[in-house]
Amino acid sequence: MRILVVEDEKKIADGLEAVLRREGYEVDTVYDGINGLDYMLSNIYDLVLLDIMLPGINGLDVLKFARGEGVSSPVILLTARSRTEDKILGLDGGADDYLTKPFDASELLARIRARTRIGTNPNQDRLAAGDIWLEKSTQRLGGRSNSVKLGNKEFQLLECLMINRNHIMPRDLLITKVWGPLEAAEYNNLEVYISFLRKKLRFVKASVEIVTTKGVGYSLEEQKDG
Ligand code: CA
């Protein structure tokens, strides 16, 4: 699960990043509205924490623009102001929730869990494709006869392929989604993890397989012949 933090007060941003990493989230942090918008437009985030008062473009405008461009990530606005009109503007502008600063870590994490719905509803905790399932809260992959625990990167890769099944996911997009825009992951990292996943799909006797489209990317598809 990858979270974007857009917050110009470095101390708050660093604190948020530390808390989120400790909970096992992948985190990217930027400190102004222009970068915030740029990162949001990649549409790879499972959640965005967006400050309202930002240099460059303010958070409400970032949000409005990103929503206009089809960015669907849940957004929690962070605001120092308790002014009702900001909250209404924010919720009207496509925010899912807001937190008034200062907030404590446990409240923040509870709101994040509510927005990403991990481990609350078993139906939302499990993704399915063909005869396999993927459980978010335990990172387990299951099939006809077995189940197996996935590593973090394997989980993120398979989640992305399952959500977009039967569509070819470009290699660059998968790399950005799993390794983040800041890390220079290599194509062979991706290939290595795809091969791990293929082994695990065979282990659970999955009816789906990861298909390579040479030079383009990967897709999760029903196996052609048993
Ligand atoms: Ca601010």
Tab-separated table of C-alpha atoms and ligand atoms in Angstrom:
chain	number	residue	atom	x	y	z
A	1	MET	CA	0.000	0.000	0.000
A	2	ARG	CA	1.567	3.273	-1.148
A	3	ILE	CA	0.759	6.652	0.397
A	4	LEU	CA	1.636	10.124	-0.888
A	5	VAL	CA	2.272	12.857	1.698
A	6	VAL	CA	2.007	16.460	0.443
A	7	GLU	CA	2.985	18.762	3.315
A	8	ASP	CA	5.276	21.807	3.292
A	9	GLU	CA	6.108	21.844	7.010
A	10	LYS	CA	9.132	19.586	6.981
A	11	LYS	CA	8.788	18.536	10.618
A	12	ILE	CA	5.192	17.428	10.172
A	13	ALA	CA	6.011	15.739	6.853
A	14	ASP	CA	8.917	13.810	8.369
A	15	GLY	CA	6.806	12.803	11.366
A	16	LEU	CA	4.007	11.543	9.112
A	17	GLU	CA	6.456	9.598	6.992
A	18	ALA	CA	8.012	7.936	10.054
A	19	VAL	CA	4.633	6.936	11.505
A	20	LEU	CA	3.412	5.539	8.193
A	21	ARG	CA	6.596	3.600	7.483
A	22	ARG	CA	6.469	2.069	10.938
A	23	GLU	CA	2.988	0.758	10.049
A	24	GLY	CA	4.396	-0.866	6.925
A	25	TYR	CA	3.138	1.618	4.323
A	26	GLU	CA	5.297	2.677	1.394
A	27	VAL	CA	5.551	6.478	1.518
A	28	ASP	CA	6.535	9.228	-0.926
A	29	THR	CA	6.744	12.769	0.453
A	30	VAL	CA	6.725	16.084	-1.429
A	31	TYR	CA	6.711	19.586	0.019
A	32	ASP	CA	4.731	21.797	-2.361
A	33	GLY	CA	1.571	21.853	-4.452
A	34	ILE	CA	3.224	21.573	-7.848
A	35	ASN	CA	5.087	18.381	-6.993
A	36	GLY	CA	2.033	17.174	-5.105
A	37	LEU	CA	-0.078	17.474	-8.232
A	38	ASP	CA	2.620	15.934	-10.405
A	39	TYR	CA	2.874	12.865	-8.137
A	40	MET	CA	-0.891	12.555	-7.726
A	41	LEU	CA	-1.372	12.505	-11.487
A	42	SER	CA	0.658	9.284	-11.663
A	43	ASN	CA	-2.492	7.772	-10.085
A	44	ILE	CA	-0.453	5.079	-8.330
A	45	TYR	CA	-1.337	5.983	-4.743
A	46	ASP	CA	-3.690	4.027	-2.517
A	47	LEU	CA	-4.144	7.159	-0.419
A	48	VAL	CA	-3.021	10.809	-0.419
A	49	LEU	CA	-2.511	12.993	2.658
A	50	LEU	CA	-2.850	16.513	1.301
A	51	ASP	CA	-2.156	19.711	3.223
A	52	ILE	CA	-4.365	22.669	2.237
A	53	MET	CA	-1.975	25.584	2.802
A	54	LEU	CA	0.872	24.827	0.393
A	55	PRO	CA	3.347	26.915	-1.573
A	56	GLY	CA	2.803	26.873	-5.350
A	57	ILE	CA	-0.735	25.554	-5.709
A	58	ASN	CA	-2.899	25.149	-2.609
A	59	GLY	CA	-4.208	21.723	-1.669
A	60	LEU	CA	-7.806	22.430	-2.668
A	61	ASP	CA	-6.735	23.360	-6.206
A	62	VAL	CA	-4.398	20.357	-6.409
A	63	LEU	CA	-7.318	18.152	-5.452
A	64	LYS	CA	-9.755	19.741	-7.879
A	65	PHE	CA	-7.297	19.444	-10.761
A	66	ALA	CA	-6.332	15.858	-9.928
A	67	ARG	CA	-9.986	14.768	-9.689
A	68	GLY	CA	-10.656	16.520	-13.011
A	69	GLU	CA	-7.898	14.396	-14.524
A	70	GLY	CA	-9.488	11.208	-13.206
A	71	VAL	CA	-7.259	10.561	-10.193
A	72	SER	CA	-9.264	8.267	-7.966
A	73	SER	CA	-6.994	7.818	-4.907
A	74	PRO	CA	-8.744	8.496	-1.592
A	75	VAL	CA	-7.636	11.900	-0.263
A	76	ILE	CA	-7.473	13.007	3.368
A	77	LEU	CA	-6.998	16.770	3.676
A	78	LEU	CA	-4.758	18.089	6.413
A	79	THR	CA	-5.629	21.539	7.624
A	80	ALA	CA	-4.431	23.792	10.398
A	81	ARG	CA	-7.606	25.745	10.023
A	82	SER	CA	-10.826	24.600	11.549
A	83	ARG	CA	-12.827	26.913	9.294
A	84	THR	CA	-15.953	25.118	8.175
A	85	GLU	CA	-15.828	26.601	4.669
A	86	ASP	CA	-12.467	24.900	3.991
A	87	LYS	CA	-13.874	21.543	4.992
A	88	ILE	CA	-16.962	22.020	2.826
A	89	LEU	CA	-14.860	23.205	-0.109
A	90	GLY	CA	-12.563	20.230	0.377
A	91	LEU	CA	-15.324	17.642	0.540
A	92	ASP	CA	-17.099	19.274	-2.417
A	93	GLY	CA	-13.803	19.244	-4.281
A	94	GLY	CA	-13.478	15.477	-3.977
A	95	ALA	CA	-11.754	14.891	-0.630
A	96	ASP	CA	-12.825	11.780	1.260
A	97	ASP	CA	-11.987	13.018	4.742
A	98	TYR	CA	-10.069	15.712	6.564
A	99	LEU	CA	-8.000	16.029	9.711
A	100	THR	CA	-7.442	19.253	11.603
A	101	LYS	CA	-3.870	19.767	12.822
A	102	PRO	CA	-2.605	18.967	15.349
A	103	PHE	CA	-3.839	15.359	15.218
A	104	ASP	CA	-2.410	12.308	16.890
A	105	ALA	CA	-0.937	9.316	15.121
A	106	SER	CA	-3.597	6.851	16.240
A	107	GLU	CA	-6.401	9.024	14.858
A	108	LEU	CA	-4.551	9.453	11.580
A	109	LEU	CA	-3.969	5.692	11.238
A	110	ALA	CA	-7.601	4.931	12.055
A	111	ARG	CA	-8.755	7.334	9.323
A	112	ILE	CA	-6.311	5.771	6.862
A	113	ARG	CA	-7.554	2.281	7.680
A	114	ALA	CA	-11.135	3.460	7.231
A	115	ARG	CA	-10.299	4.885	3.800
A	116	THR	CA	-8.298	1.902	2.615
A	117	ARG	CA	-10.559	-0.596	4.393
A	118	ILE	CA	-7.875	-3.099	5.258
A	119	GLY	CA	-9.005	-5.973	7.399
A	120	THR	CA	-12.459	-4.656	8.201
A	121	ASN	CA	-14.797	-6.346	5.768
A	122	PRO	CA	-13.748	-9.794	4.553
A	123	ASN	CA	-15.246	-9.151	1.117
A	124	GLN	CA	-13.189	-6.002	0.689
A	125	ASP	CA	-10.141	-7.686	2.188
A	126	ARG	CA	-10.022	-10.235	-0.625
A	127	LEU	CA	-9.466	-9.717	-4.299
A	128	ALA	CA	-10.383	-12.542	-6.639
A	129	ALA	CA	-9.415	-13.460	-10.211
A	130	GLY	CA	-10.222	-16.818	-11.804
A	131	ASP	CA	-9.875	-19.274	-8.953
A	132	ILE	CA	-7.246	-17.353	-6.980
A	133	TRP	CA	-7.737	-14.900	-4.142
A	134	LEU	CA	-5.439	-12.362	-2.567
A	135	GLU	CA	-5.959	-11.299	1.030
A	136	LYS	CA	-4.801	-7.765	1.803
A	137	SER	CA	-4.586	-8.033	5.586
A	138	THR	CA	-2.375	-11.144	5.530
A	139	GLN	CA	-0.766	-10.772	2.078
A	140	ARG	CA	-1.708	-14.390	1.335
A	141	LEU	CA	-2.354	-15.764	-2.112
A	142	GLY	CA	-4.681	-18.745	-2.303
A	143	GLY	CA	-5.832	-21.094	-5.040
A	144	ARG	CA	-7.583	-24.428	-5.562
A	145	SER	CA	-5.572	-26.374	-3.006
A	146	ASN	CA	-2.912	-24.233	-1.328
A	147	SER	CA	-2.190	-20.790	-0.037
A	148	VAL	CA	1.101	-18.987	0.382
A	149	LYS	CA	2.324	-15.763	1.978
A	150	LEU	CA	3.682	-13.177	-0.444
A	151	GLY	CA	6.476	-10.677	0.132
A	152	ASN	CA	5.634	-6.987	0.038
A	153	LYS	CA	6.667	-6.360	-3.550
A	154	GLU	CA	5.132	-9.604	-4.814
A	155	PHE	CA	1.874	-8.623	-3.139
A	156	GLN	CA	1.819	-5.150	-4.679
A	157	LEU	CA	2.615	-6.514	-8.133
A	158	LEU	CA	-0.048	-9.189	-8.022
A	159	GLU	CA	-2.629	-6.791	-6.571
A	160	CYS	CA	-2.047	-4.435	-9.479
A	161	LEU	CA	-2.282	-7.270	-12.041
A	162	MET	CA	-5.458	-8.651	-10.445
A	163	ILE	CA	-7.227	-5.284	-10.321
A	164	ASN	CA	-6.372	-4.762	-14.000
A	165	ARG	CA	-6.715	-8.378	-15.107
A	166	ASN	CA	-6.831	-9.091	-18.834
A	167	HIS	CA	-5.175	-5.725	-19.451
A	168	ILE	CA	-1.501	-5.398	-20.267
A	169	MET	CA	0.172	-3.375	-17.532
A	170	PRO	CA	3.170	-1.491	-18.949
A	171	ARG	CA	6.480	-2.318	-17.255
A	172	ASP	CA	7.156	1.332	-16.344
A	173	LEU	CA	3.821	1.652	-14.608
A	174	LEU	CA	4.368	-1.539	-12.597
A	175	ILE	CA	7.842	-0.400	-11.583
A	176	THR	CA	6.563	3.017	-10.460
A	177	LYS	CA	3.665	1.436	-8.624
A	178	VAL	CA	5.807	-1.040	-6.699
A	179	TRP	CA	9.186	0.657	-6.323
A	180	GLY	CA	7.928	4.258	-6.373
A	181	PRO	CA	8.850	7.190	-8.567
A	182	LEU	CA	11.956	8.013	-6.546
A	183	GLU	CA	13.779	4.730	-6.757
A	184	ALA	CA	15.547	3.668	-9.895
A	185	ALA	CA	14.359	0.088	-10.114
A	186	GLU	CA	15.599	-1.891	-13.053
A	187	TYR	CA	13.579	-3.898	-15.484
A	188	ASN	CA	15.286	-7.067	-14.265
A	189	ASN	CA	14.048	-6.399	-10.693
A	190	LEU	CA	10.561	-6.544	-12.146
A	191	GLU	CA	11.353	-9.714	-14.081
A	192	VAL	CA	12.728	-11.374	-10.954
A	193	TYR	CA	9.565	-10.622	-8.973
A	194	ILE	CA	7.345	-11.720	-11.857
A	195	SER	CA	9.183	-15.056	-11.864
A	196	PHE	CA	8.685	-15.398	-8.062
A	197	LEU	CA	4.982	-14.764	-8.576
A	198	ARG	CA	4.739	-17.306	-11.385
A	199	LYS	CA	6.236	-19.951	-9.097
A	200	LYS	CA	3.732	-19.114	-6.371
A	201	LEU	CA	0.824	-19.154	-8.814
A	202	ARG	CA	1.921	-22.651	-9.886
A	203	PHE	CA	2.219	-23.658	-6.230
A	204	VAL	CA	-1.405	-22.699	-5.503
A	205	LYS	CA	-2.447	-24.404	-8.786
A	206	ALA	CA	-3.937	-21.198	-10.141
A	207	SER	CA	-6.118	-21.199	-13.254
A	208	VAL	CA	-4.679	-17.800	-14.166
A	209	GLU	CA	-1.182	-16.989	-15.343
A	210	ILE	CA	1.022	-13.947	-15.910
A	211	VAL	CA	1.439	-13.415	-19.634
A	212	THR	CA	4.425	-11.463	-20.992
A	213	THR	CA	3.917	-9.115	-23.921
A	214	LYS	CA	7.465	-8.634	-25.115
A	215	GLY	CA	8.779	-5.100	-24.764
A	216	VAL	CA	5.466	-3.860	-23.355
A	217	GLY	CA	4.408	-5.405	-20.079
A	218	TYR	CA	2.487	-8.106	-18.259
A	219	SER	CA	-1.121	-9.175	-17.852
A	220	LEU	CA	-2.964	-11.658	-15.693
A	221	GLU	CA	-5.085	-13.989	-17.812
A	222	GLU	CA	-6.965	-17.278	-17.677
A	223	GLN	CA	-4.732	-20.121	-18.795
A	224	LYS	CA	-5.505	-21.185	-22.337
A	225	ASP	CA	-5.461	-24.975	-21.830
A	226	GLY	CA	-5.925	-26.141	-18.263
B	1	CA	CA	1.050	23.995	5.135
